[in-house]
Amino acid sequence: MTTGVIPGGHNPEPRPSGERMPHQRHQPGQASPHVETRSRSSVITARAAASFEPVGRSVATARAFVRDTLQGWGFGDVVDDAVVLTSELVTNAVVHAGTHADVLCLRTDDGVRIEVSDRYPEREVPLQGSPVNMGSPDREGGRGLQLCAALASRWGVEYTSTHKNVWFQLDLPERPVGTRAAGPSLPADLLPLADGRVRVAVVQIDRKGSISAWNEDAEEIFGHAAAEVTGKPLTDLAAWPHTPGTGTGIAEALQLSRWEGSYGIRGADGRVTSVYASHLRVRDTGGEPSTVCLLVRDHERAVLQTPLRVPASDAGGASDGQSSDPFEVFIGSPAPDDLDGLLQRTVERARDMLDGDSAFLLLATDDETELEVRASTGLPSARQRFARVPVEAGPGRYGSARMPAVHDDLAAVPGAVPLLAGTGMRSVVTVPLKVEGRLTGSLGVAAEAAGRYSNEEALRLQFAADRIALAVESARLGELERLRRGSLSFLVEASDLLAGTLDRDQTLALMAQMTVPTLATWCAVYTIADQASEPYLSYVLHEDEELIDGIKSLLAKVPPPDPVPTPGARVWAAPGEHAHQAALRSSMRSLGLTGGPTRQVSSGIGPTLATASAVGGETVVLPLVARNRVIGMLTLGKPTDEHFRQEILELAEDLSRRAALALDNARLYSERTAISQALQRSLLPPGTPHIEGMEVEVIYRAAGEGNEVGGDFYDVFPIADNAYGFAIGDVCGTGPNAAAVTGLARHALRLLAREGLSGPAVLERLNSAILDEGARSRFLTLLYGEMRPQEDGSAEMKVVCAGHPLPLRLRQDGTVEAAAEPQPLLGVIEDLELYEQTVTLDPGDVLLCVTDGVTERREGTRMLGDDGLADVLTTCTGLTAGAVAARIMRAVERFASDAPSDDMAILAMRVPGLQKD
C-alpha cells in the first residue's frame, strides 16, 4: 500500500458531484446531464491518498486508512459512515473486480469527499429507458452503490476507458458557533450545590497521551500521588463509556482543540469516580502540543460546564421584571446533539424546578413494555444506568408510567417506583413523555420528606415534559441511527477478524476481545464438545486483567448456564448471587463474627470483594448456535448494579451468530486436521529396530504444509532371526493419493517378506497388488533388500532395485560406487522378471539409499543429481550413519533457497568400524 497526504491547496480539476446514475458513462468532451460541479468557493484544505493491492487484507487496511485520516482531521462525526462505504467499494475493487484500488480523501470546509477508483471499467450499457438495477442487498457484492445512496449526502460514478471511479460526499453536521451566553442571575437557593470545598483536578497530557502534570486536588480526589501516575497513559486510569457509534473515544477527545463531557477515573482504591471534564489543547513556545484537563466530581459539573447558548428571541428574559423559571430557560434553548447531555440537563433542571432531592428520566423501549434508566441526579445513576422497569408496574393509574402520578409516601406503597427502592426517597411525582400520543419516556422528581408534592407540581412537571419530549425523541432517534451505523462498522471488522483464523483458541480469544470493553465489562465463553457433554468454561476476560483469575475461580464454582438454543440474551443471576454470598462470608470471617480465625482470611477479603463488585451487575447469556446445534454460550457481564441497554444486547446477538459459525469452523478444521494427522502417522513405520552389528538412520521429509506422509516411504523391519528387511520407495505424485499407495506398499512388503519369499518374489507380488487397484493404481520405484550381519563384523546385503535411484556404497578409503543395477519399476507391466544382487559391507562401509527428491533438488537450471550426491558422500568417511544422513540432508537444503517441492527420504546403513577423531 502506498499513501500520501497533501495539506492545503485547491482542487485544480473538480470532479462532478451530481447524481449521475451508476450505469451512466461519461464521455470526454461531452456535457453530462443532471451533473452539478463543485462550487468554486469550496476549498480543499487537505488530501490523503492511498493505493491498495488486489488482496483480501487490503479491505481492512483501507478501512484503517480512512478511519485514521478522518479522525486526524477531526471529522469523528462521519467516520463510521465513511468506513462502511469505503469497505464496500474497496471490496468491489480488490475482491470482486480483482484490481488495484486507489482511495482519495479530500477535506473541505463543510465535509469530506472520498473517491475509490479501480481498473475494471467494463459495465453493460443499458438500453434507453430501461430500469436501473442496483443489485440485491442479499448478494455478496453490489451493495456499495446502495449504501452510497442511503448514507452519503451526494455520490456518483464516473467511467473512463481504463478506470472506474465511485465517489461520495459526507457533510458535517452543523455545530453551534459564536459567543457562549452567560446564565441568568439566580437567588442563592437556586444555585448548584457543592459539598464543602470544590476541588478542581488539573492534569496535563503530553502528545503521546501520557500524564505529565498532576496537581494536589487530583491527588485528593483520586488518591494517586503525582509520582505514581506521571508518565502513565491516561487511558490506564480513564473508565471511558465506550459504545460503538455513540461518542468520541478518549484518545480522540485528547486530540480535539476543545472538549467537554463526562467519564470516570479509577482511583487508588480501585473504585471509579465519575467526573466532568473540560479539555483544552495547547502548545508551548517550542511548538510541542499537550492537553490540559480540568476535572471535577460529576455532581459539581456546574463549575466547569459551559452554559448552552440561548437564542436571541429568548435572551431577553421574562417581562415585567419577573425572573424566568430555570427549567424554561433550558427548554427554550436548541436541543444539543448529545442525548446524554440533554437528558442529564433535563433531570437537573427538573430537580431544581420542584426543589427535589433527586430526579430521574427513563426512555421507553421500542415495544413500549419497558423503560430504561438513562439519566438521574441524586441517585446512584452510574450503578443503575440502563436498568429496566416495566411500564405497567401494577394495577391502576398509579402503577402505569403512561399517566402522571403523585406518591405522598412510598413507605406506604412499597415497590410503587422500583427505581427508588432503598434510596431513602419518600415522595415522588412522575409524568410521561409522549410524542403524538405514543409513550417515549418518563420523568420523575423525588424528595426525602413525605408529602412534598401535589397535583400543582405534577402539572408544572407535565408542562415541562411536553415541551422537552420532542427534542428528547429526536435526539434518541439520532443516537439510535449513529449506533446502527457504528454497529455495522463494528460487525464488518469483527467478521473480518473471525474469518481470518481457523485456530480454535485464537477464535475464543477474538470473541472475548471484541466484546470487552466495547460491549461489556467482562466476558466468559463456554464451549460444548458434543450433545452429551456439559458446558466447559474455555475463556474469561475482564477489562482489568487483575480480576480475570478471580472471575475464573468464581465461575468454576458456579454451575454453567443451561445450553438453551432460544435466540436472544437471557439474564443469568447465578454469578452475582454467588459472588455476593462469598463476599458476605469473607467479611463476616474477617470481623470474627463466625467464631473462626480472622488473621488467615483478612488478606483474602480484598480480592473477594473486588470480584463481587466486578460481577455484581447484570449478567446475560447468549447461545452460540451453529448448524442447528448449541456449541457454547457467550456470557457478558457488568459491574455492580450496571445494566445492558437493549441496543447493545442486539449487537451482541449479531456478534454471537458470527462468532458461533467461526468457532464451529475452527472446531471442524481442528477435528479434520487431527484425523488427517492420525491417518498419516498410521502409514509411517512404528520405529527403527535395533540391529546388533549395524547402524541404521532414517531422515524423512514430506512435501506440503501439514503433511506427515507423502509419496516417498521407507521401512526397516525384522524378517527372521538375524535377518532384517529394508525398503525405500517413491510413489508417483504427492499428497493423499500417493500416501494411500504408500500404505499398501509398506504393509504388503512386511507381510510377503515374513512369509519367507525372496526379494524378487516379494516385489513381483507387490506389483500384482498395485495393478489390482485399477484406476487408483500408481507406478512406484522401490529399492528392497535384506541384511544379515555376519560374525566377522561384515554385513551381507541382498538388494533389488526396481526403477529406483541406485544405492551408493561408501568404502573406508573414500571411494563411492553404485551397489546395484537398475531394473523395471512397479505398477506398469504385469509380468516382471526381477533378480537380486548381493553386496558385502566391510567394517566402516556405508550403504546410502535415497529417493529422487534428493537427487532432483534444483536451483534454477542446476540440479544436484547422482554425481553431486556422490561428491557429498565422499566427505562422509568415518562418520556414523546418523552423521552421514544429517550431512546429506544439510547439503540438499543448502543447494537451493526455496522450500523443497518433493518428498525426500534418506536411509543410511553402516557397519561399525573405526571412526575419525
CSV table of C-alpha atoms in Angstrom, one decimal, residues 267-666:
chain,number,residue,atom,x,y,z
A,267,GLY,CA,-8.8,5.8,41.9
A,268,ALA,CA,-6.1,4.2,44.0
A,269,ASP,CA,-8.8,2.1,45.8
A,270,GLY,CA,-10.0,0.6,42.5
A,271,ARG,CA,-13.2,2.5,42.5
A,272,VAL,CA,-14.3,4.7,39.6
A,273,THR,CA,-15.1,8.3,40.3
A,274,SER,CA,-17.5,10.0,37.9
A,275,VAL,CA,-16.0,13.3,36.7
A,276,TYR,CA,-17.0,16.1,34.4
A,277,ALA,CA,-14.0,17.3,32.3
A,278,SER,CA,-13.0,20.2,30.2
A,279,HIS,CA,-10.1,19.6,27.8
A,280,LEU,CA,-8.1,22.4,26.1
A,281,ARG,CA,-5.4,21.6,23.5
A,282,VAL,CA,-2.4,24.0,23.9
A,283,ARG,CA,1.2,24.2,22.7
A,284,ASP,CA,4.4,25.5,24.4
A,285,THR,CA,6.8,28.1,23.0
A,286,GLY,CA,8.7,25.3,21.2
A,287,GLY,CA,5.5,24.2,19.4
A,288,GLU,CA,5.1,21.0,21.4
A,289,PRO,CA,1.3,20.2,21.8
A,290,SER,CA,-0.3,19.0,25.0
A,291,THR,CA,-3.8,18.8,26.5
A,292,VAL,CA,-4.8,20.5,29.8
A,293,CYS,CA,-7.7,18.6,31.5
A,294,LEU,CA,-9.8,20.2,34.3
A,295,LEU,CA,-11.8,17.7,36.2
A,296,VAL,CA,-14.4,18.0,39.0
A,297,ARG,CA,-16.7,15.4,40.5
A,298,ASP,CA,-19.7,14.9,38.2
A,299,HIS,CA,-22.3,16.3,40.6
A,300,GLU,CA,-20.2,19.5,40.7
A,301,ARG,CA,-20.2,19.8,36.9
A,302,ALA,CA,-21.7,23.3,37.0
A,303,VAL,CA,-18.2,24.6,38.0
A,304,LEU,CA,-16.8,23.7,34.5
A,305,GLN,CA,-19.8,23.1,32.2
A,306,THR,CA,-20.2,25.7,29.5
A,307,PRO,CA,-23.8,27.0,29.5
A,308,LEU,CA,-25.9,26.4,26.4
A,309,ARG,CA,-26.5,29.4,24.1
A,310,VAL,CA,-29.9,31.0,24.3
A,311,PRO,CA,-31.5,32.2,21.0
A,312,ALA,CA,-31.8,35.9,20.6
A,313,SER,CA,-35.6,35.6,20.7
A,314,ASP,CA,-35.4,34.1,24.2
A,315,ALA,CA,-32.4,36.2,25.6
A,316,GLY,CA,-34.5,39.0,26.9
A,317,GLY,CA,-35.8,37.1,29.9
A,318,ALA,CA,-39.2,37.4,31.4
A,319,SER,CA,-41.2,40.6,31.1
A,320,ASP,CA,-42.3,42.9,33.9
A,321,GLY,CA,-39.1,42.2,35.9
A,322,GLN,CA,-40.3,38.6,36.7
A,323,SER,CA,-37.5,36.0,36.7
A,324,SER,CA,-37.9,33.1,34.3
A,325,ASP,CA,-38.2,29.6,35.6
A,326,PRO,CA,-34.8,27.8,35.4
A,327,PHE,CA,-36.2,24.8,33.6
A,328,GLU,CA,-37.9,27.0,31.0
A,329,VAL,CA,-34.6,28.8,30.4
A,330,PHE,CA,-33.2,25.3,29.4
A,331,ILE,CA,-36.1,24.1,27.2
A,332,GLY,CA,-36.1,27.4,25.3
A,333,SER,CA,-32.6,26.7,24.0
A,334,PRO,CA,-31.9,24.4,21.0
A,335,ALA,CA,-31.6,20.7,21.9
A,336,PRO,CA,-27.9,19.6,21.8
A,337,ASP,CA,-26.9,16.6,19.6
A,338,ASP,CA,-25.6,14.8,22.7
A,339,LEU,CA,-28.6,12.8,24.1
A,340,ASP,CA,-26.9,12.0,27.4
A,341,GLY,CA,-26.1,15.7,27.9
A,342,LEU,CA,-29.7,16.7,27.1
A,343,LEU,CA,-31.1,14.1,29.5
A,344,GLN,CA,-28.8,15.0,32.3
A,345,ARG,CA,-29.6,18.7,32.0
A,346,THR,CA,-33.3,17.8,31.9
A,347,VAL,CA,-33.2,15.9,35.3
A,348,GLU,CA,-31.1,18.6,36.9
A,349,ARG,CA,-33.5,21.3,35.9
A,350,ALA,CA,-36.5,19.2,36.9
A,351,ARG,CA,-35.0,18.7,40.3
A,352,ASP,CA,-34.2,22.4,40.8
A,353,MET,CA,-37.6,23.4,39.5
A,354,LEU,CA,-39.5,21.3,42.1
A,355,ASP,CA,-36.9,21.7,44.8
A,356,GLY,CA,-36.4,18.0,44.9
A,357,ASP,CA,-33.6,15.8,46.3
A,358,SER,CA,-33.3,13.6,43.2
A,359,ALA,CA,-34.7,13.3,39.7
A,360,PHE,CA,-34.6,10.6,37.0
A,361,LEU,CA,-35.6,10.1,33.4
A,362,LEU,CA,-36.4,6.8,31.7
A,363,LEU,CA,-36.8,6.1,27.9
A,364,ALA,CA,-39.2,3.6,26.6
A,365,THR,CA,-38.0,0.5,24.6
A,366,ASP,CA,-39.3,0.1,21.0
A,367,ASP,CA,-42.2,-2.1,22.1
A,368,GLU,CA,-43.1,0.3,24.9
A,369,THR,CA,-43.3,-2.5,27.5
A,370,GLU,CA,-40.2,-1.4,29.5
A,371,LEU,CA,-38.4,1.7,30.5
A,372,GLU,CA,-34.6,2.2,30.6
A,373,VAL,CA,-32.9,4.4,33.1
A,374,ARG,CA,-30.9,6.9,31.0
A,375,ALA,CA,-30.2,9.8,33.4
A,376,SER,CA,-30.6,10.6,37.1
A,377,THR,CA,-29.3,13.0,39.8
A,378,GLY,CA,-29.2,12.5,43.5
A,379,LEU,CA,-29.4,8.7,42.9
A,380,PRO,CA,-26.7,6.1,42.2
A,381,SER,CA,-27.1,6.7,38.5
A,382,ALA,CA,-23.7,5.3,37.5
A,383,ARG,CA,-24.7,2.0,39.0
A,384,GLN,CA,-28.3,1.9,37.7
A,385,ARG,CA,-27.8,3.2,34.2
A,386,PHE,CA,-29.8,1.2,31.6
A,387,ALA,CA,-31.7,-0.7,34.3
A,388,ARG,CA,-35.1,-1.6,33.0
A,389,VAL,CA,-38.5,-1.4,34.7
A,390,PRO,CA,-41.9,-2.4,33.3
A,391,VAL,CA,-44.2,0.3,32.0
A,392,GLU,CA,-47.1,-1.2,33.9
A,393,ALA,CA,-45.8,-1.7,37.4
A,394,GLY,CA,-49.1,-2.5,39.0
A,395,PRO,CA,-52.9,-2.2,38.7
A,396,GLY,CA,-54.5,1.3,38.5
A,397,ARG,CA,-53.3,4.6,37.2
A,398,TYR,CA,-50.6,5.0,39.9
A,399,GLY,CA,-48.9,1.8,38.6
A,400,SER,CA,-48.6,3.0,35.0
A,401,ALA,CA,-45.9,5.2,33.5
A,402,ARG,CA,-48.5,6.3,30.9
A,403,MET,CA,-50.2,8.7,33.3
A,404,PRO,CA,-49.0,11.4,35.7
A,405,ALA,CA,-48.8,10.2,39.3
A,406,VAL,CA,-48.0,11.7,42.8
A,407,HIS,CA,-47.0,9.4,45.7
A,408,ASP,CA,-47.1,11.2,49.0
A,409,ASP,CA,-45.3,8.4,50.9
A,410,LEU,CA,-43.5,5.5,49.2
A,411,ALA,CA,-43.1,3.8,52.6
A,412,ALA,CA,-46.9,3.1,52.5
A,413,VAL,CA,-46.8,1.6,49.0
A,414,PRO,CA,-43.6,-0.5,48.7
A,415,GLY,CA,-42.4,-1.1,45.2
A,416,ALA,CA,-44.6,1.6,43.6
A,417,VAL,CA,-41.5,3.1,42.0
A,418,PRO,CA,-38.9,0.3,41.7
A,419,LEU,CA,-36.1,2.7,40.8
A,420,LEU,CA,-36.3,4.4,44.2
A,421,ALA,CA,-36.3,1.2,46.3
A,422,GLY,CA,-33.7,1.5,49.1
A,423,THR,CA,-32.7,5.2,48.2
A,424,GLY,CA,-34.5,6.9,51.2
A,425,MET,CA,-36.9,8.8,49.0
A,426,ARG,CA,-40.4,9.2,50.4
A,427,SER,CA,-42.4,11.3,48.0
A,428,VAL,CA,-42.3,11.4,44.2
A,429,VAL,CA,-44.1,12.9,41.2
A,430,THR,CA,-43.8,11.2,37.8
A,431,VAL,CA,-45.1,12.3,34.4
A,432,PRO,CA,-44.9,10.6,31.0
A,433,LEU,CA,-43.0,11.9,27.9
A,434,LYS,CA,-45.3,11.5,24.9
A,435,VAL,CA,-44.9,12.3,21.2
A,436,GLU,CA,-48.0,12.2,19.1
A,437,GLY,CA,-49.8,10.1,21.8
A,438,ARG,CA,-47.0,7.5,21.9
A,439,LEU,CA,-45.1,6.9,25.2
A,440,THR,CA,-41.4,7.7,24.8
A,441,GLY,CA,-40.3,8.0,28.4
A,442,SER,CA,-41.0,9.0,31.9
A,443,LEU,CA,-39.7,12.0,34.0
A,444,GLY,CA,-39.7,11.9,37.8
A,445,VAL,CA,-38.7,14.1,40.8
A,446,ALA,CA,-38.4,12.7,44.3
A,447,ALA,CA,-37.8,14.1,47.8
A,448,GLU,CA,-36.7,12.5,51.1
A,449,ALA,CA,-39.6,14.0,53.0
A,450,ALA,CA,-43.1,12.7,52.7
A,451,GLY,CA,-46.0,14.8,51.2
A,452,ARG,CA,-43.8,17.2,49.3
A,453,TYR,CA,-45.7,17.2,46.0
A,454,SER,CA,-49.3,17.8,44.9
A,455,ASN,CA,-51.2,18.0,41.6
A,456,GLU,CA,-49.9,21.5,41.1
A,457,GLU,CA,-46.3,20.3,40.9
A,458,ALA,CA,-47.4,17.4,38.7
A,459,LEU,CA,-49.0,19.9,36.2
A,460,ARG,CA,-45.8,22.1,36.2
A,461,LEU,CA,-43.6,19.0,35.5
A,462,GLN,CA,-46.0,17.7,32.9
A,463,PHE,CA,-45.9,21.1,31.1
A,464,ALA,CA,-42.1,21.0,31.1
A,465,ALA,CA,-42.1,17.3,29.9
A,466,ASP,CA,-44.4,18.2,27.0
A,467,ARG,CA,-42.0,21.0,26.0
A,468,ILE,CA,-39.0,18.7,26.0
A,469,ALA,CA,-40.4,15.4,24.8
A,470,LEU,CA,-40.0,16.1,21.1
A,471,ALA,CA,-36.4,17.2,21.5
A,472,VAL,CA,-35.6,14.1,23.6
A,473,GLU,CA,-37.2,11.8,21.0
A,474,SER,CA,-35.3,13.5,18.1
A,475,ALA,CA,-32.0,13.1,20.0
A,476,ARG,CA,-32.8,9.5,20.8
A,477,LEU,CA,-33.5,8.6,17.2
A,478,GLY,CA,-30.3,10.3,16.2
A,479,GLU,CA,-28.4,8.3,18.8
A,480,LEU,CA,-30.0,5.1,17.5
A,481,GLU,CA,-29.0,5.9,13.9
A,482,ARG,CA,-25.4,6.6,15.0
A,483,LEU,CA,-25.4,3.4,17.0
A,484,ARG,CA,-26.8,1.5,14.0
A,485,ARG,CA,-24.1,2.8,11.7
A,486,GLY,CA,-21.4,2.2,14.3
A,487,SER,CA,-22.7,-1.3,14.9
A,488,LEU,CA,-22.5,-2.0,11.1
A,489,SER,CA,-18.9,-0.9,11.1
A,490,PHE,CA,-18.1,-3.0,14.2
A,491,LEU,CA,-19.7,-6.1,12.7
A,492,VAL,CA,-17.8,-5.7,9.4
A,493,GLU,CA,-14.5,-5.6,11.3
A,494,ALA,CA,-15.5,-8.4,13.6
A,495,SER,CA,-16.4,-10.6,10.6
A,496,ASP,CA,-13.0,-9.9,9.0
A,497,LEU,CA,-11.1,-10.9,12.2
A,498,LEU,CA,-13.1,-14.0,12.8
A,499,ALA,CA,-12.8,-15.2,9.2
A,500,GLY,CA,-9.0,-14.7,9.4
A,501,THR,CA,-8.3,-17.7,11.6
A,502,LEU,CA,-9.2,-21.4,11.9
A,503,ASP,CA,-7.4,-21.8,15.2
A,504,ARG,CA,-9.9,-22.6,18.0
A,505,ASP,CA,-8.0,-20.9,20.8
A,506,GLN,CA,-7.4,-17.8,18.8
A,507,THR,CA,-11.1,-17.6,17.8
A,508,LEU,CA,-12.1,-17.8,21.5
A,509,ALA,CA,-9.7,-15.0,22.3
A,510,LEU,CA,-11.0,-12.8,19.5
A,511,MET,CA,-14.6,-13.4,20.6
A,512,ALA,CA,-13.8,-12.1,24.1
A,513,GLN,CA,-11.6,-9.2,23.0
A,514,MET,CA,-14.2,-7.9,20.6
A,515,THR,CA,-16.8,-7.8,23.4
A,516,VAL,CA,-14.6,-6.3,26.2
A,517,PRO,CA,-14.8,-3.4,26.8
A,518,THR,CA,-16.8,-2.4,23.7
A,519,LEU,CA,-20.0,-4.3,24.7
A,520,ALA,CA,-19.4,-5.5,28.3
A,521,THR,CA,-17.0,-5.1,31.3
A,522,TRP,CA,-16.2,-8.8,31.4
A,523,CYS,CA,-16.9,-11.9,29.2
A,524,ALA,CA,-16.8,-15.7,29.6
A,525,VAL,CA,-17.1,-18.2,26.8
A,526,TYR,CA,-18.4,-21.7,27.5
A,527,THR,CA,-18.0,-24.5,24.9
A,528,ILE,CA,-19.8,-27.7,24.4
A,529,ALA,CA,-17.9,-30.6,22.8
A,530,ASP,CA,-21.0,-32.7,21.9
A,531,GLN,CA,-24.6,-33.1,22.9
A,532,ALA,CA,-23.7,-35.5,25.7
A,533,SER,CA,-21.1,-33.1,27.2
A,534,GLU,CA,-21.5,-30.5,29.9
A,535,PRO,CA,-20.6,-26.8,29.1
A,536,TYR,CA,-16.9,-26.1,29.7
A,537,LEU,CA,-15.5,-22.8,30.8
A,538,SER,CA,-13.0,-22.1,28.0
A,539,TYR,CA,-12.1,-18.4,28.2
A,540,VAL,CA,-12.5,-15.5,30.6
A,541,LEU,CA,-11.6,-11.8,30.0
A,542,HIS,CA,-12.1,-8.6,32.1
A,543,GLU,CA,-11.0,-5.1,31.2
A,544,ASP,CA,-8.9,-5.2,34.3
A,545,GLU,CA,-6.5,-8.1,33.9
A,546,GLU,CA,-6.0,-8.4,37.7
A,547,LEU,CA,-9.6,-9.5,38.1
A,548,ILE,CA,-9.5,-12.3,35.5
A,549,ASP,CA,-8.3,-15.0,37.9
A,550,GLY,CA,-10.9,-14.1,40.5
A,551,ILE,CA,-13.8,-14.3,38.0
A,552,LYS,CA,-12.4,-17.5,36.5
A,553,SER,CA,-12.3,-19.1,40.0
A,554,LEU,CA,-15.8,-17.8,40.8
A,555,LEU,CA,-17.3,-19.2,37.6
A,556,ALA,CA,-15.6,-22.6,38.2
A,557,LYS,CA,-17.7,-22.9,41.4
A,558,VAL,CA,-21.0,-21.9,39.7
A,559,PRO,CA,-22.9,-24.4,37.7
A,560,PRO,CA,-22.8,-23.3,34.0
A,561,PRO,CA,-25.9,-21.9,32.3
A,562,ASP,CA,-28.2,-24.2,30.6
A,563,PRO,CA,-27.5,-24.5,26.8
A,564,VAL,CA,-30.9,-23.2,25.6
A,565,PRO,CA,-31.0,-22.8,21.8
A,566,THR,CA,-33.6,-20.0,22.0
A,567,PRO,CA,-32.1,-16.9,20.3
A,568,GLY,CA,-31.6,-13.7,22.3
A,569,ALA,CA,-30.0,-12.7,25.6
A,570,ARG,CA,-31.3,-14.1,28.9
A,571,VAL,CA,-30.4,-12.9,32.3
A,572,TRP,CA,-28.2,-15.2,34.4
A,573,ALA,CA,-28.2,-14.2,38.1
A,574,ALA,CA,-26.1,-17.1,39.5
A,575,PRO,CA,-22.6,-15.4,39.3
A,576,GLY,CA,-23.8,-12.2,41.0
A,577,GLU,CA,-25.6,-14.1,43.8
A,578,HIS,CA,-22.6,-16.5,44.4
A,579,ALA,CA,-20.1,-13.6,44.5
A,580,HIS,CA,-22.3,-11.7,46.9
A,581,GLN,CA,-22.6,-14.7,49.3
A,582,ALA,CA,-18.8,-15.3,49.1
A,583,ALA,CA,-18.1,-11.6,49.8
A,584,LEU,CA,-20.5,-11.7,52.8
A,585,ARG,CA,-18.9,-14.8,54.2
A,586,SER,CA,-15.4,-13.4,53.8
A,587,SER,CA,-16.5,-10.1,55.5
A,588,MET,CA,-18.0,-11.9,58.4
A,589,ARG,CA,-15.0,-14.1,58.9
A,590,SER,CA,-12.6,-11.1,58.8
A,591,LEU,CA,-14.7,-9.5,61.5
A,592,GLY,CA,-14.7,-12.6,63.6
A,593,LEU,CA,-18.5,-12.9,63.5
A,594,THR,CA,-18.4,-16.7,62.7
A,595,GLY,CA,-16.2,-17.7,65.6
A,596,GLY,CA,-13.2,-18.7,63.3
A,597,PRO,CA,-9.8,-17.2,63.0
A,598,THR,CA,-9.6,-13.7,61.4
A,599,ARG,CA,-5.9,-13.3,60.5
A,600,GLN,CA,-5.8,-16.0,58.0
A,601,VAL,CA,-8.7,-14.7,55.9
A,602,SER,CA,-8.3,-11.0,56.2
A,603,SER,CA,-5.7,-11.0,53.5
A,604,GLY,CA,-8.1,-12.6,51.0
A,605,ILE,CA,-11.1,-10.3,51.6
A,606,GLY,CA,-9.8,-7.7,49.1
A,607,PRO,CA,-9.8,-9.9,46.0
A,608,THR,CA,-13.1,-11.4,47.1
A,609,LEU,CA,-14.8,-8.1,47.4
A,610,ALA,CA,-13.2,-6.9,44.1
A,611,THR,CA,-14.6,-10.0,42.3
A,612,ALA,CA,-18.0,-9.5,43.8
A,613,SER,CA,-18.0,-5.9,42.6
A,614,ALA,CA,-16.9,-6.9,39.1
A,615,VAL,CA,-19.7,-9.4,38.5
A,616,GLY,CA,-22.3,-7.7,40.7
A,617,GLY,CA,-24.2,-6.1,37.8
A,618,GLU,CA,-26.4,-7.6,35.1
A,619,THR,CA,-25.1,-10.8,33.5
A,620,VAL,CA,-26.6,-12.1,30.3
A,621,VAL,CA,-26.1,-15.3,28.3
A,622,LEU,CA,-26.3,-15.6,24.5
A,623,PRO,CA,-26.3,-19.1,22.9
A,624,LEU,CA,-23.7,-19.9,20.3
A,625,VAL,CA,-25.7,-21.8,17.7
A,626,ALA,CA,-24.1,-23.2,14.6
A,627,ARG,CA,-25.5,-25.8,12.1
A,628,ASN,CA,-28.6,-26.2,14.3
A,629,ARG,CA,-26.6,-27.2,17.4
A,630,VAL,CA,-25.7,-25.3,20.5
A,631,ILE,CA,-21.9,-25.3,20.6
A,632,GLY,CA,-21.4,-23.0,23.5
A,633,MET,CA,-22.6,-19.8,25.4
A,634,LEU,CA,-21.3,-16.3,25.3
A,635,THR,CA,-21.6,-14.7,28.8
A,636,LEU,CA,-21.4,-10.9,29.2
A,637,GLY,CA,-21.4,-9.0,32.5
A,638,LYS,CA,-21.4,-5.6,34.1
A,639,PRO,CA,-20.0,-4.4,37.4
A,640,THR,CA,-22.2,-3.7,40.5
A,641,ASP,CA,-25.8,-2.7,39.6
A,642,GLU,CA,-25.0,-1.8,36.0
A,643,HIS,CA,-27.3,-3.0,33.2
A,644,PHE,CA,-27.1,-3.5,29.5
A,645,ARG,CA,-29.0,-1.3,27.1
A,646,GLN,CA,-31.2,-3.1,24.6
A,647,GLU,CA,-29.2,-1.9,21.5
A,648,ILE,CA,-26.0,-3.4,22.9
A,649,LEU,CA,-27.7,-6.7,23.5
A,650,GLU,CA,-29.0,-6.8,19.9
A,651,LEU,CA,-25.5,-6.0,18.7
A,652,ALA,CA,-24.1,-8.8,20.9
A,653,GLU,CA,-26.6,-11.2,19.5
A,654,ASP,CA,-25.5,-10.4,15.9
A,655,LEU,CA,-21.9,-10.9,17.0
A,656,SER,CA,-22.7,-14.2,18.7
A,657,ARG,CA,-24.1,-15.6,15.5
A,658,ARG,CA,-21.0,-14.8,13.6
A,659,ALA,CA,-18.7,-16.0,16.4
A,660,ALA,CA,-20.6,-19.3,16.7
A,661,LEU,CA,-20.0,-20.1,13.0
A,662,ALA,CA,-16.4,-19.1,13.2
A,663,LEU,CA,-15.9,-21.2,16.3
A,664,ASP,CA,-17.6,-24.2,14.7
A,665,ASN,CA,-15.5,-23.8,11.6
A,666,ALA,CA,-12.4,-23.8,13.8
